[in-house]
Amino acid sequence: MKEKQTRMESIGRLYNSLKEEDKERLHERFTPHFGSLDELKTGNWFGWTEKNLKQLEAIMSGYMFTVNYVPDMITDYKNDENLSSYVRFGWIEDSDD
């Protein structure tokens, strides 16, 4: 239960950090998969499974990375030894740092 509460809080933080137009886009894209996402506005997650919460958190985290990542192509090009040819996928973990 504690993990579910932590996950819901993480989703809430991610959602609240979005601009209004991004929130609208998120609702448009996610509604076909998850149904209504009124929970993001109300905070009432009753009936959501741990699996769906984990999935939504991962999707929102990835969305945030995509929206906020701005590459510095000039610096990256000059330091091409730092460029990775391997793409990693995974979960974002909240840390207590």
PDB file of C-alpha atoms in Angstrom:
ATOM      1  CA  MET A   1       0.000   0.000   0.000  1.00  0.00           C
ATOM      2  CA  LYS A   2       2.895   2.366   0.811  1.00  0.00           C
ATOM      3  CA  GLU A   3       4.397   1.772  -2.646  1.00  0.00           C
ATOM      4  CA  LYS A   4       1.056   2.553  -4.300  1.00  0.00           C
ATOM      5  CA  GLN A   5       0.782   5.805  -2.325  1.00  0.00           C
ATOM      6  CA  THR A   6       4.338   6.777  -3.294  1.00  0.00           C
ATOM      7  CA  ARG A   7       3.586   6.038  -6.945  1.00  0.00           C
ATOM      8  CA  MET A   8       0.408   8.148  -6.855  1.00  0.00           C
ATOM      9  CA  GLU A   9       2.362  11.045  -5.322  1.00  0.00           C
ATOM     10  CA  SER A  10       5.036  10.717  -8.024  1.00  0.00           C
ATOM     11  CA  ILE A  11       2.381  10.801 -10.759  1.00  0.00           C
ATOM     12  CA  GLY A  12       0.843  13.868  -9.131  1.00  0.00           C
ATOM     13  CA  ARG A  13       4.188  15.694  -9.038  1.00  0.00           C
ATOM     14  CA  LEU A  14       4.888  14.855 -12.681  1.00  0.00           C
ATOM     15  CA  TYR A  15       1.406  15.957 -13.740  1.00  0.00           C
ATOM     16  CA  ASN A  16       1.532  19.218 -11.792  1.00  0.00           C
ATOM     17  CA  SER A  17       4.876  20.115 -13.358  1.00  0.00           C
ATOM     18  CA  LEU A  18       3.328  20.079 -16.856  1.00  0.00           C
ATOM     19  CA  LYS A  19       2.154  23.167 -18.717  1.00  0.00           C
ATOM     20  CA  GLU A  20      -1.590  23.356 -19.383  1.00  0.00           C
ATOM     21  CA  GLU A  21      -1.188  22.538 -23.091  1.00  0.00           C
ATOM     22  CA  ASP A  22       0.892  19.475 -22.187  1.00  0.00           C
ATOM     23  CA  LYS A  23      -1.788  18.366 -19.734  1.00  0.00           C
ATOM     24  CA  GLU A  24      -4.394  18.583 -22.505  1.00  0.00           C
ATOM     25  CA  ARG A  25      -2.158  16.606 -24.880  1.00  0.00           C
ATOM     26  CA  LEU A  26      -1.567  13.995 -22.194  1.00  0.00           C
ATOM     27  CA  HIS A  27      -5.304  13.544 -21.679  1.00  0.00           C
ATOM     28  CA  GLU A  28      -5.890  13.205 -25.434  1.00  0.00           C
ATOM     29  CA  ARG A  29      -3.206  10.575 -25.855  1.00  0.00           C
ATOM     30  CA  PHE A  30      -3.766   8.540 -22.696  1.00  0.00           C
ATOM     31  CA  THR A  31      -7.565   8.421 -22.569  1.00  0.00           C
ATOM     32  CA  PRO A  32      -7.865   5.651 -25.207  1.00  0.00           C
ATOM     33  CA  HIS A  33      -5.532   3.426 -23.182  1.00  0.00           C
ATOM     34  CA  PHE A  34      -6.435   4.259 -19.586  1.00  0.00           C
ATOM     35  CA  GLY A  35      -9.934   5.657 -20.012  1.00  0.00           C
ATOM     36  CA  SER A  36     -10.737   8.936 -18.293  1.00  0.00           C
ATOM     37  CA  LEU A  37      -7.786  10.453 -16.481  1.00  0.00           C
ATOM     38  CA  ASP A  38      -9.843  12.580 -14.111  1.00  0.00           C
ATOM     39  CA  GLU A  39      -7.741  11.019 -11.335  1.00  0.00           C
ATOM     40  CA  LEU A  40      -4.904  13.319 -12.352  1.00  0.00           C
ATOM     41  CA  LYS A  41      -7.052  16.307 -11.456  1.00  0.00           C
ATOM     42  CA  THR A  42      -8.955  14.854  -8.500  1.00  0.00           C
ATOM     43  CA  GLY A  43      -6.296  12.601  -6.945  1.00  0.00           C
ATOM     44  CA  ASN A  44      -8.874   9.810  -6.516  1.00  0.00           C
ATOM     45  CA  TRP A  45      -7.077   6.641  -7.699  1.00  0.00           C
ATOM     46  CA  PHE A  46      -9.621   4.161  -6.333  1.00  0.00           C
ATOM     47  CA  GLY A  47      -9.793   1.092  -8.568  1.00  0.00           C
ATOM     48  CA  TRP A  48      -6.436   1.599 -10.280  1.00  0.00           C
ATOM     49  CA  THR A  49      -4.173  -1.440 -10.155  1.00  0.00           C
ATOM     50  CA  GLU A  50      -0.517  -1.235  -9.191  1.00  0.00           C
ATOM     51  CA  LYS A  51       0.361  -2.352 -12.716  1.00  0.00           C
ATOM     52  CA  ASN A  52      -1.580   0.517 -14.340  1.00  0.00           C
ATOM     53  CA  LEU A  53      -0.155   3.070 -11.909  1.00  0.00           C
ATOM     54  CA  LYS A  54       3.375   1.853 -12.601  1.00  0.00           C
ATOM     55  CA  GLN A  55       2.729   1.991 -16.335  1.00  0.00           C
ATOM     56  CA  LEU A  56       1.275   5.509 -16.182  1.00  0.00           C
ATOM     57  CA  GLU A  57       4.182   6.722 -14.038  1.00  0.00           C
ATOM     58  CA  ALA A  58       6.712   5.289 -16.517  1.00  0.00           C
ATOM     59  CA  ILE A  59       4.944   6.841 -19.504  1.00  0.00           C
ATOM     60  CA  MET A  60       4.706  10.226 -17.813  1.00  0.00           C
ATOM     61  CA  SER A  61       8.381  10.084 -16.791  1.00  0.00           C
ATOM     62  CA  GLY A  62       9.387   9.292 -20.355  1.00  0.00           C
ATOM     63  CA  TYR A  63       7.197  12.091 -21.625  1.00  0.00           C
ATOM     64  CA  MET A  64       8.867  14.524 -19.224  1.00  0.00           C
ATOM     65  CA  PHE A  65      12.314  13.431 -20.394  1.00  0.00           C
ATOM     66  CA  THR A  66      11.287  13.904 -24.012  1.00  0.00           C
ATOM     67  CA  VAL A  67       9.704  17.316 -23.473  1.00  0.00           C
ATOM     68  CA  ASN A  68      12.516  18.696 -21.312  1.00  0.00           C
ATOM     69  CA  TYR A  69      15.597  17.259 -23.042  1.00  0.00           C
ATOM     70  CA  VAL A  70      17.447  19.827 -25.125  1.00  0.00           C
ATOM     71  CA  PRO A  71      20.636  18.477 -26.676  1.00  0.00           C
ATOM     72  CA  ASP A  72      23.701  20.659 -27.100  1.00  0.00           C
ATOM     73  CA  MET A  73      24.719  19.461 -30.557  1.00  0.00           C
ATOM     74  CA  ILE A  74      27.825  21.646 -30.895  1.00  0.00           C
ATOM     75  CA  THR A  75      29.385  20.439 -27.651  1.00  0.00           C
ATOM     76  CA  ASP A  76      28.267  16.850 -28.241  1.00  0.00           C
ATOM     77  CA  TYR A  77      29.755  16.844 -31.730  1.00  0.00           C
ATOM     78  CA  LYS A  78      33.094  18.134 -30.449  1.00  0.00           C
ATOM     79  CA  ASN A  79      33.104  15.461 -27.731  1.00  0.00           C
ATOM     80  CA  ASP A  80      32.010  12.561 -29.918  1.00  0.00           C
ATOM     81  CA  GLU A  81      33.808  10.029 -27.694  1.00  0.00           C
ATOM     82  CA  ASN A  82      31.058  10.665 -25.125  1.00  0.00           C
ATOM     83  CA  LEU A  83      28.252   9.839 -27.545  1.00  0.00           C
ATOM     84  CA  SER A  84      26.707   6.483 -26.932  1.00  0.00           C
ATOM     85  CA  SER A  85      25.635   4.189 -29.716  1.00  0.00           C
ATOM     86  CA  TYR A  86      23.658   2.146 -27.196  1.00  0.00           C
ATOM     87  CA  VAL A  87      20.174   3.247 -26.123  1.00  0.00           C
ATOM     88  CA  ARG A  88      19.024   2.139 -22.689  1.00  0.00           C
ATOM     89  CA  PHE A  89      15.450   1.850 -21.515  1.00  0.00           C
ATOM     90  CA  GLY A  90      14.248   1.557 -17.960  1.00  0.00           C
ATOM     91  CA  TRP A  91      12.394   3.098 -15.049  1.00  0.00           C
ATOM     92  CA  ILE A  92      12.888   6.386 -13.279  1.00  0.00           C
ATOM     93  CA  GLU A  93      13.400   5.861  -9.601  1.00  0.00           C
ATOM     94  CA  ASP A  94      12.801   8.599  -7.048  1.00  0.00           C
ATOM     95  CA  SER A  95      15.759   8.943  -4.729  1.00  0.00           C
ATOM     96  CA  ASP A  96      15.844  10.176  -1.161  1.00  0.00           C
ATOM     97  CA  ASP A  97      18.859  12.411  -1.897  1.00  0.00           C
TER      98      ASP A  97
END
